[in-house]
Amino acid sequence: MFELLEEYGIDKELYVDVLTNKERTFRINRIKNPNEILFELKECKRDKYFPFIYHCNSQLKIGNTLDYFLGYIHTQSFSSMIPPIILNPKPHDVVLDMCSAPGGKTTEMADFMNNTGMIVANDNKINRLKMLVANMRRLGVENTVVVNEDARNVKFNIQFDKILADVPCSSLGSSLFALKKWTYKRSRDFARIQRKILMRAFDLLKEGGELIYSTCTFIKKENEDVVQFLLDNNENAKLEDISLNFPHERGIDMKEAVRIYPQHVNSEAFFIAKIKKN
């Protein structure tokens, strides 16, 4: 089981420790809390890279605090906040979140957009969409339309300025259980779905628009190989360089993409690629 970690240069002990005793992180929801006033979380430390992210003791029950109940903050792993940061949607953009539930990244993008413009938040699982809607209400998000479609075939009469495709994956970067049940076939099956979602996302992107493809796994077949499939089949798809100011690695044979491992940021593993439509 752990041989797979060695193959990708992941520190086994830290991987197990991070996923067993996950650090609690949250972000300030500036839609409701622009002054970053915290009632109960004074002991948490501000992140040194992103001032709206805080790190807390792993035993702290952030979801039971008044700050969380009022929608002033939202719990989310550090790594999972990075794809929206890289996409960086602006006020008045028209944005599509291909696989949005339970809504951490969707509501993060709404924050970046000052609750203006429009986000179309799609997911094919209605029960997960209920969690998305609940999070939207708690956080005061008003610029988002919720859609229940299969991302591989979703249809719209508009094209989007920016698209986030944080796709279903084998989740090896976030779950020890997923690592235990992983097989090559499982990654192959996910890759088929991922390729279709990414191709559909690119079709819906405006010329000059930007697309983020991300997963919480480290398997090349689900990451670089999926992105390369898009590039091979679309001459107007250009891989953009990602610049991060915290420890990370470059993609495997794809220097523009990034890989975040547990040993880099004490958080789950993520793969992120940025694509522009020329």
PDB file of C-alpha atoms in Angstrom:
ATOM      1  CA  MET A   1       0.000   0.000   0.000  1.00  0.00           C
ATOM      2  CA  PHE A   2       2.663   2.524   1.025  1.00  0.00           C
ATOM      3  CA  GLU A   3       4.871   1.680  -1.966  1.00  0.00           C
ATOM      4  CA  LEU A   4       2.627   4.014  -3.960  1.00  0.00           C
ATOM      5  CA  LEU A   5       3.623   6.906  -1.688  1.00  0.00           C
ATOM      6  CA  GLU A   6       7.317   6.192  -2.255  1.00  0.00           C
ATOM      7  CA  GLU A   7       6.736   6.173  -6.014  1.00  0.00           C
ATOM      8  CA  TYR A   8       5.539   9.783  -5.820  1.00  0.00           C
ATOM      9  CA  GLY A   9       8.055  10.972  -3.230  1.00  0.00           C
ATOM     10  CA  ILE A  10       5.528  11.374  -0.424  1.00  0.00           C
ATOM     11  CA  ASP A  11       6.760  11.119   3.161  1.00  0.00           C
ATOM     12  CA  LYS A  12       4.930   8.078   4.586  1.00  0.00           C
ATOM     13  CA  GLU A  13       5.036   9.082   8.270  1.00  0.00           C
ATOM     14  CA  LEU A  14       3.892  12.636   7.649  1.00  0.00           C
ATOM     15  CA  TYR A  15       1.209  11.450   5.214  1.00  0.00           C
ATOM     16  CA  VAL A  16      -0.274   9.135   7.852  1.00  0.00           C
ATOM     17  CA  ASP A  17       0.047  11.757  10.594  1.00  0.00           C
ATOM     18  CA  VAL A  18      -1.574  14.541   8.531  1.00  0.00           C
ATOM     19  CA  LEU A  19      -4.509  12.392   7.405  1.00  0.00           C
ATOM     20  CA  THR A  20      -5.009  10.881  10.873  1.00  0.00           C
ATOM     21  CA  ASN A  21      -4.719  14.126  12.834  1.00  0.00           C
ATOM     22  CA  LYS A  22      -5.811  16.706  10.286  1.00  0.00           C
ATOM     23  CA  GLU A  23      -4.994  20.276  11.175  1.00  0.00           C
ATOM     24  CA  ARG A  24      -8.126  22.397  11.448  1.00  0.00           C
ATOM     25  CA  THR A  25      -8.139  25.335   9.055  1.00  0.00           C
ATOM     26  CA  PHE A  26     -10.766  27.877   8.170  1.00  0.00           C
ATOM     27  CA  ARG A  27     -11.068  30.959   6.021  1.00  0.00           C
ATOM     28  CA  ILE A  28     -12.644  34.290   6.796  1.00  0.00           C
ATOM     29  CA  ASN A  29     -15.885  34.818   4.891  1.00  0.00           C
ATOM     30  CA  ARG A  30     -15.447  38.431   3.842  1.00  0.00           C
ATOM     31  CA  ILE A  31     -18.987  38.611   2.465  1.00  0.00           C
ATOM     32  CA  LYS A  32     -20.242  38.794   6.054  1.00  0.00           C
ATOM     33  CA  ASN A  33     -17.085  39.562   7.961  1.00  0.00           C
ATOM     34  CA  PRO A  34     -14.966  42.142   6.116  1.00  0.00           C
ATOM     35  CA  ASN A  35     -13.257  43.326   9.285  1.00  0.00           C
ATOM     36  CA  GLU A  36     -12.159  39.809  10.275  1.00  0.00           C
ATOM     37  CA  ILE A  37     -13.701  40.052  13.755  1.00  0.00           C
ATOM     38  CA  LEU A  38     -13.557  36.682  15.493  1.00  0.00           C
ATOM     39  CA  PHE A  39     -15.506  35.973  18.652  1.00  0.00           C
ATOM     40  CA  GLU A  40     -14.223  32.592  19.831  1.00  0.00           C
ATOM     41  CA  LEU A  41     -11.153  31.738  17.773  1.00  0.00           C
ATOM     42  CA  LYS A  42      -8.506  34.088  19.098  1.00  0.00           C
ATOM     43  CA  GLU A  43      -6.089  31.213  19.757  1.00  0.00           C
ATOM     44  CA  CYS A  44      -5.962  30.276  16.055  1.00  0.00           C
ATOM     45  CA  LYS A  45      -3.009  31.518  14.025  1.00  0.00           C
ATOM     46  CA  ARG A  46      -3.186  33.494  10.805  1.00  0.00           C
ATOM     47  CA  ASP A  47      -1.557  31.758   7.831  1.00  0.00           C
ATOM     48  CA  LYS A  48       1.758  33.323   6.792  1.00  0.00           C
ATOM     49  CA  TYR A  49       0.928  33.105   3.080  1.00  0.00           C
ATOM     50  CA  PHE A  50      -2.777  34.049   2.957  1.00  0.00           C
ATOM     51  CA  PRO A  51      -4.119  36.484   5.579  1.00  0.00           C
ATOM     52  CA  PHE A  52      -7.727  35.249   5.309  1.00  0.00           C
ATOM     53  CA  ILE A  53      -6.766  31.665   6.281  1.00  0.00           C
ATOM     54  CA  TYR A  54      -6.308  30.525   9.900  1.00  0.00           C
ATOM     55  CA  HIS A  55      -4.803  27.375  11.432  1.00  0.00           C
ATOM     56  CA  CYS A  56      -6.176  25.858  14.646  1.00  0.00           C
ATOM     57  CA  ASN A  57      -5.498  23.043  17.073  1.00  0.00           C
ATOM     58  CA  SER A  58      -6.712  19.728  15.648  1.00  0.00           C
ATOM     59  CA  GLN A  59      -8.981  19.228  18.683  1.00  0.00           C
ATOM     60  CA  LEU A  60     -10.855  22.505  18.272  1.00  0.00           C
ATOM     61  CA  LYS A  61     -14.456  22.016  17.111  1.00  0.00           C
ATOM     62  CA  ILE A  62     -14.707  25.008  14.793  1.00  0.00           C
ATOM     63  CA  GLY A  63     -18.178  24.013  13.579  1.00  0.00           C
ATOM     64  CA  ASN A  64     -19.567  24.513  17.091  1.00  0.00           C
ATOM     65  CA  THR A  65     -18.472  28.143  17.372  1.00  0.00           C
ATOM     66  CA  LEU A  66     -20.596  31.252  17.034  1.00  0.00           C
ATOM     67  CA  ASP A  67     -18.275  32.469  14.262  1.00  0.00           C
ATOM     68  CA  TYR A  68     -19.176  29.429  12.171  1.00  0.00           C
ATOM     69  CA  PHE A  69     -22.904  29.554  12.975  1.00  0.00           C
ATOM     70  CA  LEU A  70     -23.105  33.215  11.924  1.00  0.00           C
ATOM     71  CA  GLY A  71     -21.300  32.512   8.657  1.00  0.00           C
ATOM     72  CA  TYR A  72     -18.243  34.606   9.509  1.00  0.00           C
ATOM     73  CA  ILE A  73     -15.927  31.685   8.740  1.00  0.00           C
ATOM     74  CA  HIS A  74     -15.928  28.432   6.775  1.00  0.00           C
ATOM     75  CA  THR A  75     -13.918  25.308   7.603  1.00  0.00           C
ATOM     76  CA  GLN A  76     -11.864  23.983   4.705  1.00  0.00           C
ATOM     77  CA  SER A  77      -8.498  22.272   4.296  1.00  0.00           C
ATOM     78  CA  PHE A  78      -5.616  24.535   3.324  1.00  0.00           C
ATOM     79  CA  SER A  79      -4.893  22.662   0.082  1.00  0.00           C
ATOM     80  CA  SER A  80      -8.502  22.725  -1.093  1.00  0.00           C
ATOM     81  CA  MET A  81      -8.544  26.532  -0.860  1.00  0.00           C
ATOM     82  CA  ILE A  82      -5.694  26.839  -3.379  1.00  0.00           C
ATOM     83  CA  PRO A  83      -7.521  26.073  -6.690  1.00  0.00           C
ATOM     84  CA  PRO A  84      -9.919  29.062  -6.307  1.00  0.00           C
ATOM     85  CA  ILE A  85      -6.991  31.253  -5.237  1.00  0.00           C
ATOM     86  CA  ILE A  86      -5.169  30.364  -8.464  1.00  0.00           C
ATOM     87  CA  LEU A  87      -8.301  30.814 -10.617  1.00  0.00           C
ATOM     88  CA  ASN A  88      -8.831  34.183  -8.905  1.00  0.00           C
ATOM     89  CA  PRO A  89     -12.316  35.086 -10.177  1.00  0.00           C
ATOM     90  CA  LYS A  90     -13.013  38.820 -10.197  1.00  0.00           C
ATOM     91  CA  PRO A  91     -16.158  40.820  -9.387  1.00  0.00           C
ATOM     92  CA  HIS A  92     -18.715  40.566 -12.206  1.00  0.00           C
ATOM     93  CA  ASP A  93     -17.112  37.477 -13.788  1.00  0.00           C
ATOM     94  CA  VAL A  94     -19.365  34.670 -15.014  1.00  0.00           C
ATOM     95  CA  VAL A  95     -17.975  31.478 -13.453  1.00  0.00           C
ATOM     96  CA  LEU A  96     -18.797  27.777 -13.663  1.00  0.00           C
ATOM     97  CA  ASP A  97     -18.003  25.287 -10.904  1.00  0.00           C
ATOM     98  CA  MET A  98     -18.312  21.918 -12.655  1.00  0.00           C
ATOM     99  CA  CYS A  99     -18.392  19.690  -9.549  1.00  0.00           C
ATOM    100  CA  SER A 100     -19.307  22.100  -6.781  1.00  0.00           C
ATOM    101  CA  ALA A 101     -20.832  20.327  -3.782  1.00  0.00           C
ATOM    102  CA  PRO A 102     -20.529  20.618  -0.829  1.00  0.00           C
ATOM    103  CA  GLY A 103     -19.547  24.163  -1.740  1.00  0.00           C
ATOM    104  CA  GLY A 104     -16.283  25.117  -0.061  1.00  0.00           C
ATOM    105  CA  LYS A 105     -14.669  26.275  -3.296  1.00  0.00           C
ATOM    106  CA  THR A 106     -17.906  27.732  -4.683  1.00  0.00           C
ATOM    107  CA  THR A 107     -18.461  29.965  -1.681  1.00  0.00           C
ATOM    108  CA  GLU A 108     -14.767  30.873  -1.623  1.00  0.00           C
ATOM    109  CA  MET A 109     -15.080  32.126  -5.207  1.00  0.00           C
ATOM    110  CA  ALA A 110     -18.207  34.094  -4.286  1.00  0.00           C
ATOM    111  CA  ASP A 111     -16.110  35.792  -1.598  1.00  0.00           C
ATOM    112  CA  PHE A 112     -13.402  36.703  -4.134  1.00  0.00           C
ATOM    113  CA  MET A 113     -16.103  38.110  -6.438  1.00  0.00           C
ATOM    114  CA  ASN A 114     -17.604  40.291  -3.677  1.00  0.00           C
ATOM    115  CA  ASN A 115     -20.874  38.394  -4.162  1.00  0.00           C
ATOM    116  CA  THR A 116     -21.272  39.943  -7.647  1.00  0.00           C
ATOM    117  CA  GLY A 117     -21.316  38.510 -11.148  1.00  0.00           C
ATOM    118  CA  MET A 118     -22.628  34.962 -11.382  1.00  0.00           C
ATOM    119  CA  ILE A 119     -21.479  31.497 -10.381  1.00  0.00           C
ATOM    120  CA  VAL A 120     -23.190  28.421 -11.802  1.00  0.00           C
ATOM    121  CA  ALA A 121     -22.613  25.663  -9.235  1.00  0.00           C
ATOM    122  CA  ASN A 122     -23.224  22.228 -10.735  1.00  0.00           C
ATOM    123  CA  ASP A 123     -23.156  18.782  -9.152  1.00  0.00           C
ATOM    124  CA  ASN A 124     -24.754  15.485 -10.108  1.00  0.00           C
ATOM    125  CA  LYS A 125     -25.579  14.402  -6.529  1.00  0.00           C
ATOM    126  CA  ILE A 126     -28.661  16.024  -5.087  1.00  0.00           C
ATOM    127  CA  ASN A 127     -27.828  15.176  -1.458  1.00  0.00           C
ATOM    128  CA  ARG A 128     -24.471  16.938  -1.759  1.00  0.00           C
ATOM    129  CA  LEU A 129     -26.191  19.920  -3.376  1.00  0.00           C
ATOM    130  CA  LYS A 130     -28.335  20.250  -0.254  1.00  0.00           C
ATOM    131  CA  MET A 131     -25.115  20.796   1.714  1.00  0.00           C
ATOM    132  CA  LEU A 132     -24.023  23.378  -0.861  1.00  0.00           C
ATOM    133  CA  VAL A 133     -27.280  25.314  -0.520  1.00  0.00           C
ATOM    134  CA  ALA A 134     -27.031  25.198   3.291  1.00  0.00           C
ATOM    135  CA  ASN A 135     -23.493  26.592   3.133  1.00  0.00           C
ATOM    136  CA  MET A 136     -24.550  29.310   0.705  1.00  0.00           C
ATOM    137  CA  ARG A 137     -27.325  30.436   3.056  1.00  0.00           C
ATOM    138  CA  ARG A 138     -25.095  30.430   6.122  1.00  0.00           C
ATOM    139  CA  LEU A 139     -22.344  32.373   4.355  1.00  0.00           C
ATOM    140  CA  GLY A 140     -24.675  34.894   2.690  1.00  0.00           C
ATOM    141  CA  VAL A 141     -23.822  33.893  -0.897  1.00  0.00           C
ATOM    142  CA  GLU A 142     -26.309  35.456  -3.345  1.00  0.00           C
ATOM    143  CA  ASN A 143     -24.562  35.353  -6.731  1.00  0.00           C
ATOM    144  CA  THR A 144     -24.809  31.578  -7.282  1.00  0.00           C
ATOM    145  CA  VAL A 145     -27.240  29.460  -9.310  1.00  0.00           C
ATOM    146  CA  VAL A 146     -27.380  25.763  -8.408  1.00  0.00           C
ATOM    147  CA  VAL A 147     -27.665  23.122 -11.152  1.00  0.00           C
ATOM    148  CA  ASN A 148     -28.085  19.338 -10.827  1.00  0.00           C
ATOM    149  CA  GLU A 149     -26.502  17.799 -13.959  1.00  0.00           C
ATOM    150  CA  ASP A 150     -23.837  15.278 -14.942  1.00  0.00           C
ATOM    151  CA  ALA A 151     -20.746  17.451 -15.529  1.00  0.00           C
ATOM    152  CA  ARG A 152     -19.755  15.316 -18.521  1.00  0.00           C
ATOM    153  CA  ASN A 153     -22.854  16.419 -20.430  1.00  0.00           C
ATOM    154  CA  VAL A 154     -23.935  19.674 -18.792  1.00  0.00           C
ATOM    155  CA  LYS A 155     -25.445  22.116 -21.317  1.00  0.00           C
ATOM    156  CA  PHE A 156     -25.607  25.916 -21.179  1.00  0.00           C
ATOM    157  CA  ASN A 157     -26.416  28.623 -23.706  1.00  0.00           C
ATOM    158  CA  ILE A 158     -23.592  30.819 -22.429  1.00  0.00           C
ATOM    159  CA  GLN A 159     -19.835  30.553 -22.130  1.00  0.00           C
ATOM    160  CA  PHE A 160     -17.879  31.339 -19.010  1.00  0.00           C
ATOM    161  CA  ASP A 161     -15.032  33.701 -18.113  1.00  0.00           C
ATOM    162  CA  LYS A 162     -13.570  31.205 -15.678  1.00  0.00           C
ATOM    163  CA  ILE A 163     -14.255  27.556 -14.868  1.00  0.00           C
ATOM    164  CA  LEU A 164     -13.256  25.365 -11.942  1.00  0.00           C
ATOM    165  CA  ALA A 165     -13.142  21.630 -12.641  1.00  0.00           C
ATOM    166  CA  ASP A 166     -12.329  20.101  -9.257  1.00  0.00           C
ATOM    167  CA  VAL A 167     -13.222  16.636 -10.424  1.00  0.00           C
ATOM    168  CA  PRO A 168     -14.130  13.352  -8.685  1.00  0.00           C
ATOM    169  CA  CYS A 169     -10.978  11.319  -8.112  1.00  0.00           C
ATOM    170  CA  SER A 170      -9.446   8.441  -6.177  1.00  0.00           C
ATOM    171  CA  SER A 171      -8.893  10.848  -3.215  1.00  0.00           C
ATOM    172  CA  LEU A 172      -5.517   9.371  -2.268  1.00  0.00           C
ATOM    173  CA  GLY A 173      -4.350  12.768  -1.095  1.00  0.00           C
ATOM    174  CA  SER A 174      -7.052  13.103   1.531  1.00  0.00           C
ATOM    175  CA  SER A 175      -7.990   9.640   2.775  1.00  0.00           C
ATOM    176  CA  LEU A 176      -6.105   6.674   4.214  1.00  0.00           C
ATOM    177  CA  PHE A 177      -9.155   4.532   3.490  1.00  0.00           C
ATOM    178  CA  ALA A 178      -8.958   5.524  -0.187  1.00  0.00           C
ATOM    179  CA  LEU A 179      -5.307   4.469  -0.268  1.00  0.00           C
ATOM    180  CA  LYS A 180      -6.191   1.061   1.191  1.00  0.00           C
ATOM    181  CA  LYS A 181      -8.820   0.342  -1.465  1.00  0.00           C
ATOM    182  CA  TRP A 182      -6.940   1.854  -4.424  1.00  0.00           C
ATOM    183  CA  THR A 183      -6.343  -0.176  -7.594  1.00  0.00           C
ATOM    184  CA  TYR A 184      -4.988   0.733 -11.029  1.00  0.00           C
ATOM    185  CA  LYS A 185      -8.445  -0.001 -12.435  1.00  0.00           C
ATOM    186  CA  ARG A 186      -9.985   2.486 -10.025  1.00  0.00           C
ATOM    187  CA  SER A 187      -7.743   5.268 -11.338  1.00  0.00           C
ATOM    188  CA  ARG A 188      -8.415   4.237 -14.952  1.00  0.00           C
ATOM    189  CA  ASP A 189     -12.153   4.458 -14.332  1.00  0.00           C
ATOM    190  CA  PHE A 190     -11.833   7.888 -12.740  1.00  0.00           C
ATOM    191  CA  ALA A 191      -9.601   9.081 -15.582  1.00  0.00           C
ATOM    192  CA  ARG A 192     -12.297   8.281 -18.137  1.00  0.00           C
ATOM    193  CA  ILE A 193     -14.766  10.458 -16.256  1.00  0.00           C
ATOM    194  CA  GLN A 194     -12.197  13.193 -15.651  1.00  0.00           C
ATOM    195  CA  ARG A 195     -11.277  13.472 -19.332  1.00  0.00           C
ATOM    196  CA  LYS A 196     -14.932  13.924 -20.308  1.00  0.00           C
ATOM    197  CA  ILE A 197     -15.520  16.555 -17.617  1.00  0.00           C
ATOM    198  CA  LEU A 198     -12.401  18.507 -18.583  1.00  0.00           C
ATOM    199  CA  MET A 199     -13.222  18.393 -22.300  1.00  0.00           C
ATOM    200  CA  ARG A 200     -16.751  19.601 -21.613  1.00  0.00           C
ATOM    201  CA  ALA A 201     -15.434  22.382 -19.354  1.00  0.00           C
ATOM    202  CA  PHE A 202     -13.097  23.581 -22.101  1.00  0.00           C
ATOM    203  CA  ASP A 203     -15.993  23.661 -24.593  1.00  0.00           C
ATOM    204  CA  LEU A 204     -17.891  25.992 -22.228  1.00  0.00           C
ATOM    205  CA  LEU A 205     -14.959  28.357 -21.722  1.00  0.00           C
ATOM    206  CA  LYS A 206     -14.851  31.720 -23.504  1.00  0.00           C
ATOM    207  CA  GLU A 207     -11.939  32.571 -25.766  1.00  0.00           C
ATOM    208  CA  GLY A 208      -9.353  34.126 -23.488  1.00  0.00           C
ATOM    209  CA  GLY A 209     -10.969  32.430 -20.486  1.00  0.00           C
ATOM    210  CA  GLU A 210      -9.159  30.431 -17.827  1.00  0.00           C
ATOM    211  CA  LEU A 211      -9.830  26.971 -16.463  1.00  0.00           C
ATOM    212  CA  ILE A 212      -8.499  25.226 -13.368  1.00  0.00           C
ATOM    213  CA  TYR A 213      -8.314  21.435 -13.297  1.00  0.00           C
ATOM    214  CA  SER A 214      -7.684  19.992  -9.826  1.00  0.00           C
ATOM    215  CA  THR A 215      -7.851  16.759  -7.852  1.00  0.00           C
ATOM    216  CA  CYS A 216      -7.033  15.630  -4.323  1.00  0.00           C
ATOM    217  CA  THR A 217      -5.031  12.662  -5.562  1.00  0.00           C
ATOM    218  CA  PHE A 218      -1.432  12.223  -6.702  1.00  0.00           C
ATOM    219  CA  ILE A 219      -1.860   9.553  -9.411  1.00  0.00           C
ATOM    220  CA  LYS A 220      -0.412  10.767 -12.726  1.00  0.00           C
ATOM    221  CA  LYS A 221      -3.118   9.008 -14.753  1.00  0.00           C
ATOM    222  CA  GLU A 222      -5.751  11.196 -13.076  1.00  0.00           C
ATOM    223  CA  ASN A 223      -3.701  14.379 -13.231  1.00  0.00           C
ATOM    224  CA  GLU A 224      -1.061  15.178 -15.857  1.00  0.00           C
ATOM    225  CA  ASP A 225      -2.366  12.506 -18.238  1.00  0.00           C
ATOM    226  CA  VAL A 226      -5.889  13.972 -18.171  1.00  0.00           C
ATOM    227  CA  VAL A 227      -4.589  17.485 -18.818  1.00  0.00           C
ATOM    228  CA  GLN A 228      -2.351  16.210 -21.622  1.00  0.00           C
ATOM    229  CA  PHE A 229      -5.385  14.551 -23.236  1.00  0.00           C
ATOM    230  CA  LEU A 230      -7.095  17.950 -23.395  1.00  0.00           C
ATOM    231  CA  LEU A 231      -3.986  19.630 -24.831  1.00  0.00           C
ATOM    232  CA  ASP A 232      -3.565  16.909 -27.457  1.00  0.00           C
ATOM    233  CA  ASN A 233      -7.150  17.329 -28.643  1.00  0.00           C
ATOM    234  CA  ASN A 234      -7.463  21.137 -28.570  1.00  0.00           C
ATOM    235  CA  GLU A 235      -4.946  23.281 -30.427  1.00  0.00           C
ATOM    236  CA  ASN A 236      -6.273  26.417 -28.704  1.00  0.00           C
ATOM    237  CA  ALA A 237      -5.665  25.016 -25.189  1.00  0.00           C
ATOM    238  CA  LYS A 238      -2.556  26.466 -23.554  1.00  0.00           C
ATOM    239  CA  LEU A 239      -1.117  25.369 -20.222  1.00  0.00           C
ATOM    240  CA  GLU A 240      -0.386  28.389 -18.039  1.00  0.00           C
ATOM    241  CA  ASP A 241       2.384  28.540 -15.445  1.00  0.00           C
ATOM    242  CA  ILE A 242       1.257  28.530 -11.803  1.00  0.00           C
ATOM    243  CA  SER A 243       3.269  30.533  -9.305  1.00  0.00           C
ATOM    244  CA  LEU A 244       2.911  29.703  -5.608  1.00  0.00           C
ATOM    245  CA  ASN A 245       4.771  31.309  -2.707  1.00  0.00           C
ATOM    246  CA  PHE A 246       4.761  28.229  -0.445  1.00  0.00           C
ATOM    247  CA  PRO A 247       6.518  24.836  -0.757  1.00  0.00           C
ATOM    248  CA  HIS A 248       5.284  22.598  -3.572  1.00  0.00           C
ATOM    249  CA  GLU A 249       6.527  20.548  -6.520  1.00  0.00           C
ATOM    250  CA  ARG A 250       6.054  20.883 -10.245  1.00  0.00           C
ATOM    251  CA  GLY A 251       3.940  18.444 -12.230  1.00  0.00           C
ATOM    252  CA  ILE A 252       5.456  15.233 -13.541  1.00  0.00           C
ATOM    253  CA  ASP A 253       6.763  16.117 -17.017  1.00  0.00           C
ATOM    254  CA  MET A 254       4.488  19.177 -16.836  1.00  0.00           C
ATOM    255  CA  LYS A 255       6.401  22.020 -15.218  1.00  0.00           C
ATOM    256  CA  GLU A 256       3.534  24.526 -15.461  1.00  0.00           C
ATOM    257  CA  ALA A 257       1.291  22.439 -13.153  1.00  0.00           C
ATOM    258  CA  VAL A 258       1.815  22.033  -9.397  1.00  0.00           C
ATOM    259  CA  ARG A 259       1.639  19.216  -6.884  1.00  0.00           C
ATOM    260  CA  ILE A 260       1.056  19.936  -3.202  1.00  0.00           C
ATOM    261  CA  TYR A 261       2.029  17.100  -0.855  1.00  0.00           C
ATOM    262  CA  PRO A 262       1.339  16.721   2.899  1.00  0.00           C
ATOM    263  CA  GLN A 263       4.986  17.380   3.755  1.00  0.00           C
ATOM    264  CA  HIS A 264       4.776  20.783   2.035  1.00  0.00           C
ATOM    265  CA  VAL A 265       1.933  22.406   3.980  1.00  0.00           C
ATOM    266  CA  ASN A 266       0.743  19.876   6.582  1.00  0.00           C
ATOM    267  CA  SER A 267      -2.441  19.426   4.568  1.00  0.00           C
ATOM    268  CA  GLU A 268      -3.880  16.988   2.056  1.00  0.00           C
ATOM    269  CA  ALA A 269      -2.285  16.399  -1.344  1.00  0.00           C
ATOM    270  CA  PHE A 270      -3.559  18.303  -4.396  1.00  0.00           C
ATOM    271  CA  PHE A 271      -2.790  18.549  -8.098  1.00  0.00           C
ATOM    272  CA  ILE A 272      -3.601  21.797  -9.920  1.00  0.00           C
ATOM    273  CA  ALA A 273      -3.263  22.822 -13.571  1.00  0.00           C
ATOM    274  CA  LYS A 274      -4.293  26.104 -15.189  1.00  0.00           C
ATOM    275  CA  ILE A 275      -5.428  26.171 -18.827  1.00  0.00           C
ATOM    276  CA  LYS A 276      -6.199  29.142 -21.069  1.00  0.00           C
ATOM    277  CA  LYS A 277      -8.345  29.124 -24.200  1.00  0.00           C
ATOM    278  CA  ASN A 278      -6.550  31.048 -26.940  1.00  0.00           C
TER     279      ASN A 278
END
